[in-house]
Tab-separated table of C-alpha atoms and ligand atoms in Angstrom:
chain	number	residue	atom	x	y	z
A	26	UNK	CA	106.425	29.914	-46.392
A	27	UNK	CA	105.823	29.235	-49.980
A	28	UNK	CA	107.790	31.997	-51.473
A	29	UNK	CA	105.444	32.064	-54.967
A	30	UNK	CA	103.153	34.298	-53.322
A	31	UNK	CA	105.662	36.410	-52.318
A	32	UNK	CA	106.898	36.858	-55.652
A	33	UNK	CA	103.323	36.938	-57.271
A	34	UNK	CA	102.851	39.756	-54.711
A	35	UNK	CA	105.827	41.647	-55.738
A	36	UNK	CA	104.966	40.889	-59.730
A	37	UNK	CA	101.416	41.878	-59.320
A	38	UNK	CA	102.581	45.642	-57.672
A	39	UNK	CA	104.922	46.324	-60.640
A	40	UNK	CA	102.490	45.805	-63.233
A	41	UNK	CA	100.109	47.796	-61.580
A	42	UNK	CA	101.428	50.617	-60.365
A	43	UNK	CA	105.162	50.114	-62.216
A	44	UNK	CA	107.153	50.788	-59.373
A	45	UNK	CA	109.081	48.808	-57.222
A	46	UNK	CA	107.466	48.288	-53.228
A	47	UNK	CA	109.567	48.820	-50.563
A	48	UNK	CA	108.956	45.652	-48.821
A	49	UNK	CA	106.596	42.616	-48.917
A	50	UNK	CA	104.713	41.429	-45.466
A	51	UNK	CA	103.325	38.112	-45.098
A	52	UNK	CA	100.282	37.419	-42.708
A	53	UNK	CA	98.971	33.472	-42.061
A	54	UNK	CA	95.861	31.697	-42.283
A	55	UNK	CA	95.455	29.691	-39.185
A	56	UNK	CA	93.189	26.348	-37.910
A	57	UNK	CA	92.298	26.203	-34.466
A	58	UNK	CA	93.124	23.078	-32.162
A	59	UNK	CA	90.514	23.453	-29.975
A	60	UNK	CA	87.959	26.038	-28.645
A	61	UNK	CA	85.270	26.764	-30.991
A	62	UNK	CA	82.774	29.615	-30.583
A	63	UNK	CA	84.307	30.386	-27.051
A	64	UNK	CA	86.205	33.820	-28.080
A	65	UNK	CA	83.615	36.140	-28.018
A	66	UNK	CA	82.542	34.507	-24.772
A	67	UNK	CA	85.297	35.542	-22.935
A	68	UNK	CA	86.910	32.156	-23.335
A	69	UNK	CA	90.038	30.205	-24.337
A	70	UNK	CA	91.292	29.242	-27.816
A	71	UNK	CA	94.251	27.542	-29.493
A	72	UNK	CA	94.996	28.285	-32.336
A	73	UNK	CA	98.212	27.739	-34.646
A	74	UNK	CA	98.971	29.718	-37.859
A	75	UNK	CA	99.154	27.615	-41.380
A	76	UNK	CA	102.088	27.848	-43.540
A	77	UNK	CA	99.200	29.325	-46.006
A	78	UNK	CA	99.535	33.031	-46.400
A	79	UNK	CA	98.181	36.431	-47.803
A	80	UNK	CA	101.551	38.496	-48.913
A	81	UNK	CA	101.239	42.156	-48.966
A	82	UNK	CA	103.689	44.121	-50.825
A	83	UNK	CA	103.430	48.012	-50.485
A	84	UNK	CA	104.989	51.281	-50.906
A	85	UNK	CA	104.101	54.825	-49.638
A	86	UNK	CA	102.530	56.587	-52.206
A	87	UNK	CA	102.934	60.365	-53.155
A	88	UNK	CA	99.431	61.539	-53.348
A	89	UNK	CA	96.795	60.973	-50.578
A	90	UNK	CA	94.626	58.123	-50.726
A	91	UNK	CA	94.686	54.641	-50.851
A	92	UNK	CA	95.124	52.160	-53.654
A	93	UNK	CA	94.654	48.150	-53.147
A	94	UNK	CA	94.896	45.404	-55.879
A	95	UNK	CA	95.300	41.777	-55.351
A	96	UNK	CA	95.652	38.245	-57.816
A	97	UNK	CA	92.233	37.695	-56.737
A	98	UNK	CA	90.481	40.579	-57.590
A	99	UNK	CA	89.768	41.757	-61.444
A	100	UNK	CA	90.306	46.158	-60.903
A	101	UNK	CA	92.360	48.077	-57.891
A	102	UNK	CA	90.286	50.189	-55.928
A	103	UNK	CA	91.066	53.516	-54.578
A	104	UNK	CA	89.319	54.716	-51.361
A	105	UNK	CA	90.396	58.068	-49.549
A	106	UNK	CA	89.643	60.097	-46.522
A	107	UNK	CA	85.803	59.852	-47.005
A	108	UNK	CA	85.796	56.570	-47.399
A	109	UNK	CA	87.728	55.661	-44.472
A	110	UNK	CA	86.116	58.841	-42.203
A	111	UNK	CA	84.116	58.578	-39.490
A	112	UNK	CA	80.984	56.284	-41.002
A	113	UNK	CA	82.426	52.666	-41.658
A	114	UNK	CA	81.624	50.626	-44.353
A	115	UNK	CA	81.979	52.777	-47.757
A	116	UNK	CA	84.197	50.008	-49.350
A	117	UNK	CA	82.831	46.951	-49.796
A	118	UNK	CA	83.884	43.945	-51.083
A	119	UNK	CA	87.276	42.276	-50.263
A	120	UNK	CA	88.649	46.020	-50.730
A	121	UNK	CA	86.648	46.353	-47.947
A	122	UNK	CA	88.880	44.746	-45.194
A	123	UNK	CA	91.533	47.017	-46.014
A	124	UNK	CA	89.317	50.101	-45.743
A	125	UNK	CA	88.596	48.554	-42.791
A	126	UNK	CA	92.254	48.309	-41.470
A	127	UNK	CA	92.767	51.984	-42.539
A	128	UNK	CA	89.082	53.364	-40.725
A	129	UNK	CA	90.350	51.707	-37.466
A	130	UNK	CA	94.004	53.213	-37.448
A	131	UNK	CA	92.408	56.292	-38.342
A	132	UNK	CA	89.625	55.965	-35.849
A	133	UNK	CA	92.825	54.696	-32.633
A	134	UNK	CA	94.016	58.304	-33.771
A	135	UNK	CA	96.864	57.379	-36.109
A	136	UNK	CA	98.229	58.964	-39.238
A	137	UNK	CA	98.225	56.618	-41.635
A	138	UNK	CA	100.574	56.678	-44.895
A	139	UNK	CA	99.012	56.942	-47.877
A	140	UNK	CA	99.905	53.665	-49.887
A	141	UNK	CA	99.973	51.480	-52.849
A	142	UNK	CA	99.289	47.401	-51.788
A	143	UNK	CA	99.195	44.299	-53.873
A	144	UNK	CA	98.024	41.525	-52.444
A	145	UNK	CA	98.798	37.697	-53.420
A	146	UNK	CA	97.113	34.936	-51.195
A	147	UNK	CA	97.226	30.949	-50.987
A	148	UNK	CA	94.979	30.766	-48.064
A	149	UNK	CA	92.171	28.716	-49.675
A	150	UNK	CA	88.642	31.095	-48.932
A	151	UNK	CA	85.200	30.270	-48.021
A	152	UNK	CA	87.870	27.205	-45.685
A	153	UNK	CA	87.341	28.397	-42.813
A	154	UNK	CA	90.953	29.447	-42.061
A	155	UNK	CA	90.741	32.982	-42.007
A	156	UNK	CA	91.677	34.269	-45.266
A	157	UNK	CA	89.806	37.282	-44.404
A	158	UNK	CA	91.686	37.723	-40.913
A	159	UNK	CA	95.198	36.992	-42.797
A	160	UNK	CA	94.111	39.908	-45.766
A	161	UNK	CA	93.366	42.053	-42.442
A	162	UNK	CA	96.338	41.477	-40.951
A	163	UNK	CA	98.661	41.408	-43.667
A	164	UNK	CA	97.593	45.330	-44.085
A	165	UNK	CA	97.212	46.079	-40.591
A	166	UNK	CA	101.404	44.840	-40.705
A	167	UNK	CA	102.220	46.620	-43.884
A	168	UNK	CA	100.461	50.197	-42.689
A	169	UNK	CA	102.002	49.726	-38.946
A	170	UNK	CA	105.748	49.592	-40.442
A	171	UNK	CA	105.611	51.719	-43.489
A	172	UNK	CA	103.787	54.564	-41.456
A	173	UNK	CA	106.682	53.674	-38.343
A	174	UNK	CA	103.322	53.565	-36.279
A	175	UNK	CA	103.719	53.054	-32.963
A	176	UNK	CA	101.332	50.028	-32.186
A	177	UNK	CA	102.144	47.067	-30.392
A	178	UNK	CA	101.954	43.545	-31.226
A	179	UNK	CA	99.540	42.711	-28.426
A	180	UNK	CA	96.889	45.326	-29.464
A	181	UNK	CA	96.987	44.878	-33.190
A	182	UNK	CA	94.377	41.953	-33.081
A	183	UNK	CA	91.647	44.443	-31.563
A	184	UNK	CA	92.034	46.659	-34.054
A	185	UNK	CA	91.907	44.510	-36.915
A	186	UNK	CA	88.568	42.545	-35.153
A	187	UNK	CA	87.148	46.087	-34.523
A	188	UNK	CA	87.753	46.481	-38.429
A	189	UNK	CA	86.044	43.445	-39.191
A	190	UNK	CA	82.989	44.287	-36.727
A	191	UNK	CA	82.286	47.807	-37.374
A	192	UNK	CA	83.824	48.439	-40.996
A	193	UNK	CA	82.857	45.076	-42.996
A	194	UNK	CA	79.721	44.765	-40.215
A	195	UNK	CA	80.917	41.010	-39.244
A	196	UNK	CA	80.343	40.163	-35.714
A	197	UNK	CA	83.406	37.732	-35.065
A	198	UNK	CA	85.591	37.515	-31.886
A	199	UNK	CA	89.178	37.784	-32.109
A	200	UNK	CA	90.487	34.570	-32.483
A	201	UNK	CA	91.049	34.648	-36.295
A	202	UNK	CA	93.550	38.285	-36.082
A	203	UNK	CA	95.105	36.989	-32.947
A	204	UNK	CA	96.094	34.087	-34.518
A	205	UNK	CA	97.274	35.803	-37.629
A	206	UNK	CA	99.008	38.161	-35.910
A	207	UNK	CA	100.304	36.525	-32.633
A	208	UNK	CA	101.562	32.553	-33.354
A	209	UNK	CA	104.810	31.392	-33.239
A	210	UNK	CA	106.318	29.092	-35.121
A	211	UNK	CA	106.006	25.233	-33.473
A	212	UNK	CA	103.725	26.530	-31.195
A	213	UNK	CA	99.572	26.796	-30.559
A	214	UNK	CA	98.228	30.126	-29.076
A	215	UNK	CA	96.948	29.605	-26.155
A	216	UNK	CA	94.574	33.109	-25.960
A	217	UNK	CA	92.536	33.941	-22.957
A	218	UNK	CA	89.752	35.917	-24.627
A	219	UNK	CA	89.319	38.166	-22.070
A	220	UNK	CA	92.628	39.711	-20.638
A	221	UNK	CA	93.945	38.892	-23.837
A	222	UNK	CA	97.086	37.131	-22.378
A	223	UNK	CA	98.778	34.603	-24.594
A	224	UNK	CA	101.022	31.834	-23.758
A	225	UNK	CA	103.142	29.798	-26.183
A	226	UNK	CA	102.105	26.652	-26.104
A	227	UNK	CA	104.899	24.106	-27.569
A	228	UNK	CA	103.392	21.606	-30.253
A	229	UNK	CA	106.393	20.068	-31.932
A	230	UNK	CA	104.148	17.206	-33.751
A	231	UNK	CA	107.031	16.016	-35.991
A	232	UNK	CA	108.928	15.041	-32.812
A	233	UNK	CA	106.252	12.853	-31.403
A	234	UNK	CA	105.789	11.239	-35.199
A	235	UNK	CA	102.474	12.468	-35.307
A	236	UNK	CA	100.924	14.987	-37.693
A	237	UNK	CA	97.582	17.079	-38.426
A	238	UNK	CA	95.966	16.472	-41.081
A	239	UNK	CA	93.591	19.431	-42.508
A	240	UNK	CA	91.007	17.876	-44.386
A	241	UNK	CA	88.636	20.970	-46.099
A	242	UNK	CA	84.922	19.464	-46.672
A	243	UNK	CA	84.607	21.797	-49.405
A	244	UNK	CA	80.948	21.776	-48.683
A	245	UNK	CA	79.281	25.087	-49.582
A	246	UNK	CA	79.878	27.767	-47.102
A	247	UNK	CA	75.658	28.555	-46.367
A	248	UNK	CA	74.013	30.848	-44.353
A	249	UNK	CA	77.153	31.073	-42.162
A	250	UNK	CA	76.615	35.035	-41.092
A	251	UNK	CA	73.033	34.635	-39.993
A	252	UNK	CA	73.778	31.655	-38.018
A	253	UNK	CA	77.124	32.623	-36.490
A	254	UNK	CA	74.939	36.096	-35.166
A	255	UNK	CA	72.011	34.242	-33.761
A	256	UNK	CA	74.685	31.247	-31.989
A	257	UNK	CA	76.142	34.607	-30.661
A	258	UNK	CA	73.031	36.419	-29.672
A	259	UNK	CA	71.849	33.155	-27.894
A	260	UNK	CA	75.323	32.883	-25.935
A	261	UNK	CA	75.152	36.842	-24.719
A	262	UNK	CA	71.313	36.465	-23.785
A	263	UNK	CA	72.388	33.023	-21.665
A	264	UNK	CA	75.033	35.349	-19.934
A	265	UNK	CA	72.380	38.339	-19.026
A	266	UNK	CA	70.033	35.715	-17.585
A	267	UNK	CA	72.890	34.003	-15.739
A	268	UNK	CA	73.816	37.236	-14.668
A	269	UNK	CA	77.023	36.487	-15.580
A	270	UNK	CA	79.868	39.248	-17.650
A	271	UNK	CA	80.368	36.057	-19.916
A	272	UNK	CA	79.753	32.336	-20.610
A	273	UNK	CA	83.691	32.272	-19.577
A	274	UNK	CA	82.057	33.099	-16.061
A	275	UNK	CA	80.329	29.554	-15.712
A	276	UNK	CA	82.368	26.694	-14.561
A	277	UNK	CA	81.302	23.015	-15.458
A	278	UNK	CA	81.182	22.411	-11.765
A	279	UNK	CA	78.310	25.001	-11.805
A	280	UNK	CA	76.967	24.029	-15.189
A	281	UNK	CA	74.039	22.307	-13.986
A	282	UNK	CA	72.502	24.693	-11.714
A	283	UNK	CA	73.169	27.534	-14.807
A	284	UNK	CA	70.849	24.863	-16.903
A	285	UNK	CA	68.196	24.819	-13.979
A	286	UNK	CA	68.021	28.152	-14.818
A	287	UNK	CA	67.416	28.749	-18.382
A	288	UNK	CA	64.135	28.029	-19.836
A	289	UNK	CA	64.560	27.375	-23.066
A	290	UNK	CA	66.321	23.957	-24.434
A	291	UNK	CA	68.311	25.499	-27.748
A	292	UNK	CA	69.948	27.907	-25.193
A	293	UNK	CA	70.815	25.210	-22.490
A	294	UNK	CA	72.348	23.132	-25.638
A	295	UNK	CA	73.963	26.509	-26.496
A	296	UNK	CA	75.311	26.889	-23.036
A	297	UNK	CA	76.811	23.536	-22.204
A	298	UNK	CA	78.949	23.573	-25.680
A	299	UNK	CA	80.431	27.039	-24.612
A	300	UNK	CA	81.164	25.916	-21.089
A	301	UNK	CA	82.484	22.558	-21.634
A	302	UNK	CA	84.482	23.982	-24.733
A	303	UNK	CA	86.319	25.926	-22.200
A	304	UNK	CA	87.410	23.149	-20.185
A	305	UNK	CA	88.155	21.045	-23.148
A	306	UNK	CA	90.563	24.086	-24.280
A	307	UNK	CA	92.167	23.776	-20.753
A	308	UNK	CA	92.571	19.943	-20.661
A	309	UNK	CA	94.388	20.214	-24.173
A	310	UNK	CA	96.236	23.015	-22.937
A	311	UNK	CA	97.303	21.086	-19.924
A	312	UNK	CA	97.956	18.171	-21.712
A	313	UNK	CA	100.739	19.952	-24.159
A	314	UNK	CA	102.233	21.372	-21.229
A	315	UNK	CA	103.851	17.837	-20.498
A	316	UNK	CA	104.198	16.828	-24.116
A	317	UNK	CA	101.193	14.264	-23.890
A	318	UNK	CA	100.165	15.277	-27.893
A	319	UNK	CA	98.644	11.743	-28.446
A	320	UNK	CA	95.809	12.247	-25.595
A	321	UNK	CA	94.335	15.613	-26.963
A	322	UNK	CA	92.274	13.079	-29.462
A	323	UNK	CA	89.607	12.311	-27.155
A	324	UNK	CA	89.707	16.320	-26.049
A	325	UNK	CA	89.193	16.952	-30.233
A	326	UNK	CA	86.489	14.354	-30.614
A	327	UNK	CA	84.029	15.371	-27.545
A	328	UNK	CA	84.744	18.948	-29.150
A	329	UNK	CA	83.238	17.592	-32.236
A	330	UNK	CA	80.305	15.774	-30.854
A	331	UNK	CA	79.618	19.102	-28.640
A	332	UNK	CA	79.682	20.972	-32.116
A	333	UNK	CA	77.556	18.704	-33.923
A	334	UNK	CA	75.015	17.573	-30.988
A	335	UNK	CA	74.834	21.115	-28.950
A	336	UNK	CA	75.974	23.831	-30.786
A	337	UNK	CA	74.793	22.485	-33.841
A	338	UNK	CA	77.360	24.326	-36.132
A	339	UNK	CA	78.556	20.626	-38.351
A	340	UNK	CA	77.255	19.487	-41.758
A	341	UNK	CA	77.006	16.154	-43.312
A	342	UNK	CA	80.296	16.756	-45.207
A	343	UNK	CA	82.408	17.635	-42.160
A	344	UNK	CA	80.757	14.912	-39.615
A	345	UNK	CA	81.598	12.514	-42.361
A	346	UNK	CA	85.582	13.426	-42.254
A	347	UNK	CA	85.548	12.898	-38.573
A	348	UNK	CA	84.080	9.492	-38.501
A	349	UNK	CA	86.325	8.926	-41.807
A	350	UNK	CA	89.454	10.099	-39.949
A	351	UNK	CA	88.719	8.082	-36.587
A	352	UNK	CA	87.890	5.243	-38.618
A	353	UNK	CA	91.244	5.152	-40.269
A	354	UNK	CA	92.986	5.135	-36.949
A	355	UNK	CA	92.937	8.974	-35.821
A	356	UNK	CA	94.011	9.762	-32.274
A	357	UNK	CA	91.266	12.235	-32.708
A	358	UNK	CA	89.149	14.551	-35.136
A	359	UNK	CA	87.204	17.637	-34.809
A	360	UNK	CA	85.709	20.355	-37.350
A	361	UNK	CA	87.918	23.744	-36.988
A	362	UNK	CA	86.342	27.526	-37.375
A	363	UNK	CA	83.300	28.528	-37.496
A	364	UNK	CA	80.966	25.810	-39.111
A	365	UNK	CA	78.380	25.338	-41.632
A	366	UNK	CA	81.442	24.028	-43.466
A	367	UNK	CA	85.081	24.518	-43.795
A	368	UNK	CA	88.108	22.166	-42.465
A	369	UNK	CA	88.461	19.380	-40.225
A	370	UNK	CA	91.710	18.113	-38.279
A	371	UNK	CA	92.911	15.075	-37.624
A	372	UNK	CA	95.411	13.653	-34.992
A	373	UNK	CA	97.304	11.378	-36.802
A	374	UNK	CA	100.789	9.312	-37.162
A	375	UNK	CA	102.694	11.401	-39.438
A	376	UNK	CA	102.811	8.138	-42.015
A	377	UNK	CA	99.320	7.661	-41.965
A	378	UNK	CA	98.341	10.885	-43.989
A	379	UNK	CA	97.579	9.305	-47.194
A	380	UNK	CA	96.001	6.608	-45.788
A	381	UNK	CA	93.518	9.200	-43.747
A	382	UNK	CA	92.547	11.398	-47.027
A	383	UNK	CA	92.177	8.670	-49.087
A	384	UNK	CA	89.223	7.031	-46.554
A	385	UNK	CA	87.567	10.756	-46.371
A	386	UNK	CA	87.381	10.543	-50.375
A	387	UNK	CA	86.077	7.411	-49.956
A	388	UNK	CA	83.437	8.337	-47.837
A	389	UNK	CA	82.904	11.311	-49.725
A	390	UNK	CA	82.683	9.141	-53.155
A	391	UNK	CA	80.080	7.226	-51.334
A	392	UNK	CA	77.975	10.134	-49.829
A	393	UNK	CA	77.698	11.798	-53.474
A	394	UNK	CA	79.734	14.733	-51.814
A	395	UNK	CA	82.482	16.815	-53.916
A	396	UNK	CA	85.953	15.376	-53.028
A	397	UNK	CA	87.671	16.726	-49.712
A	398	UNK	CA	91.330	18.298	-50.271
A	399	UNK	CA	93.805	17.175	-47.558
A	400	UNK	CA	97.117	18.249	-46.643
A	401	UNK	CA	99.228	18.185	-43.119
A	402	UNK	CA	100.406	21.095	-41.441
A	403	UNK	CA	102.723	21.953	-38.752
A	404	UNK	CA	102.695	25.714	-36.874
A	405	UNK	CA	103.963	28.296	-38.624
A	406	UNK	CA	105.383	31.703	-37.429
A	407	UNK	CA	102.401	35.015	-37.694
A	408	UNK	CA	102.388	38.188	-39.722
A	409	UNK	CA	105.679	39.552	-40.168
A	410	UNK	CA	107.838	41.340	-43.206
A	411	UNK	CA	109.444	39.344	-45.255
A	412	UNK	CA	111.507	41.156	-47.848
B	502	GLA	C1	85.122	32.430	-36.827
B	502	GLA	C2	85.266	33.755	-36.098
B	502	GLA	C3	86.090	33.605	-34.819
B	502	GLA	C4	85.563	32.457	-33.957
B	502	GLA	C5	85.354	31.197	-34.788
B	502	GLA	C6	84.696	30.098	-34.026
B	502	GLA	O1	86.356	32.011	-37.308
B	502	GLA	O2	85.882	34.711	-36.932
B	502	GLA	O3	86.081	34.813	-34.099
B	502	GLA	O4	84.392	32.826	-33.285
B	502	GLA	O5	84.567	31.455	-35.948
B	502	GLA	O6	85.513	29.636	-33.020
């Protein structure tokens, strides 16, 4: 990791509270390879963590209460019992998320330290690669060790999404803390949604000369709340009608008699992206397994198309990468996160990087669109300590 924001961290928690902390804790950003939308539909993901973090550093303090201050963030705030009590959502803001991480230790029944945090960050916001999730987990890390709390890896993702759901009122699933919390370094998370069983899923790109390429569209992130709730809404109304736990429950061999069955044409579109998604996430999966990187493309492009055509979560600006990327000789290219927005990756030979962002600025420059940012990106490890 870029050990700046480590030190930025560790400057920033001087000046403000001039002491020294007792350790700093680093929590990633991440992408997803594949699987879009299918989390909170009981479904698969992959997802690998970016070398792009949020850095924590943090002392117990010796009064009660809780003080946060970041680099990107003008005043600390200071939020106590009340705040983090029994009603959720007193702090708002990016404060907020930590609140949030301290309500749902609480809440599980722990006693939480009272502490001092500064926070540094180079996750990029408003991306798409979970700069929220990282701040989330980055805390979530910090509070677990200083406090000595006994909470396992494998359940700290829950309680950071239940955090984000009930205390900051977002409905995601829990792809973006898993990620953050769970990846290993040279490997994609392979998450089953539902049992929440991971496998480590190797993805050594520099060995097969290829890369990925994260190209961020920069487009405006709009109305991306509203329409993540109603694609959500849409995909748990589908399951009650299927009569069905989940979307996860339909396979694509039984995808056209779960059509037959639903009346109305935005929810069949709905439907088919969340069930074909699944197998896509398999396929990819399956494909890694026996080191066959190169033929994930075509997985990441239909993933795309099923984005754009039936989930309809793309804009212009990240449609545009894609064909930009393929066009330049990508093995494959697909948005990442949530939509309206954000990044897109591209399968590429590792010496065909420049070559790739320079035709998406092109293509940009010609659509009148503000110029993408690109860089490459190999898996990194998840939220640890790191001093
Ligand atoms: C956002 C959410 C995740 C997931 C993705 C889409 O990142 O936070 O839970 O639903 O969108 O795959």
């Amino acid at each position: 990791m870029d050990m700046t924001v480590a030190t930025s961290a560790a400057g920033n928690f001087r000046q403000t509270y001039g002491a020294e902390p007792t350790g700093l804790w680093a929590a990633p950003g991440r992408v997803n390879l594949i699987g879009e939308h299918t989390d909170y539909n009981d479904g698969f993901v992959l997802p690998f963590a970016l070398p792009q973090h949020v850095v924590a550093a943090a002392a117990v303090a010796d009064s009660p209460g809780w003080t946060v201050c970041s680099t990107f963030a003008d005043d600390p705030v200071t939020f106590g019992e009340s705040e983090t009590g029994t009603e959720p959502g007193a702090v708002s803001g990016w404060a907020g998320y930590v609140a949030g991480i301290v309500w749902a230790l609480r809440e599980a029944g722990f006693d939480v330290p009272p502490a001092r945090i500064a926070f540094a960050s180079d996750v990029p916001v408003g991306a798409g690669v979970s700069s929220s999730a990282a701040l989330e987990s980055a805390a979530l890390t910090a509070l677990v060790d200083l406090g000595g709390l006994d909470l396992p890896v494998a359940d700290r993702p829950a309680l950071a999404q239940r955090a984000e759901n009930r205390y900051v009122g977002a409905p995601t699933g829990i792809m973006d803390q898993s990620a953050s919390i769970r990846c290993t370094e040279g490997r994609a998370l392979f998450l089953d949604c539902r049992s929440y069983e991971v496998e480590q899923i190797p993805f050594d790109l520099a060995a097969a000369g290829l890369a990925i390429l994260i190209i961020n569209s920069n487009a405006p992130h709009q109305h991306v709340d509203g329409e993540y709730g109603a694609r959500r809404r849409s995909c748990e109304e589908a399951a009650r009608i299927l009569g069905v736990p989940a979307l996860r429950d339909v396979t694509p061999a039984e995808l056209d008699a779960a059509l037959g069955k639903l009346a109305d044409e935005i929810m069949r579109r709905r439907v088919r992206h969340i069930v074909t998604e699944n197998q896509r996430v398999l396929d990819t999966v399956e494909l890694l397994r026996s080191g066959r990187i190169r033929e994930i493309g075509p997985l990441m492009t239909a993933s795309h198309a099923s984005m754009r055509d039936d989930f309809e979560i793309t804009v212009a600006q990240v449609d545009v990468a894609v064909e930009a990327a393929l066009a330049a000789g990508a093995y494959g290219a697909r948005m990442t996160g949530g939509g309206f927005g954000g990044c897109v990756l591209a399968l590429i030979d590792a010496d065909r990087a420049d070559e790739t962002s320079a035709a998406a600025e092109r293509a940009y420059e010609r659509r009148g669109f503000t110029a993408p940012t690109a860089w490459s990106a190999t898996p990194g490890p998840g939220a640890a300590r790191v001093s």
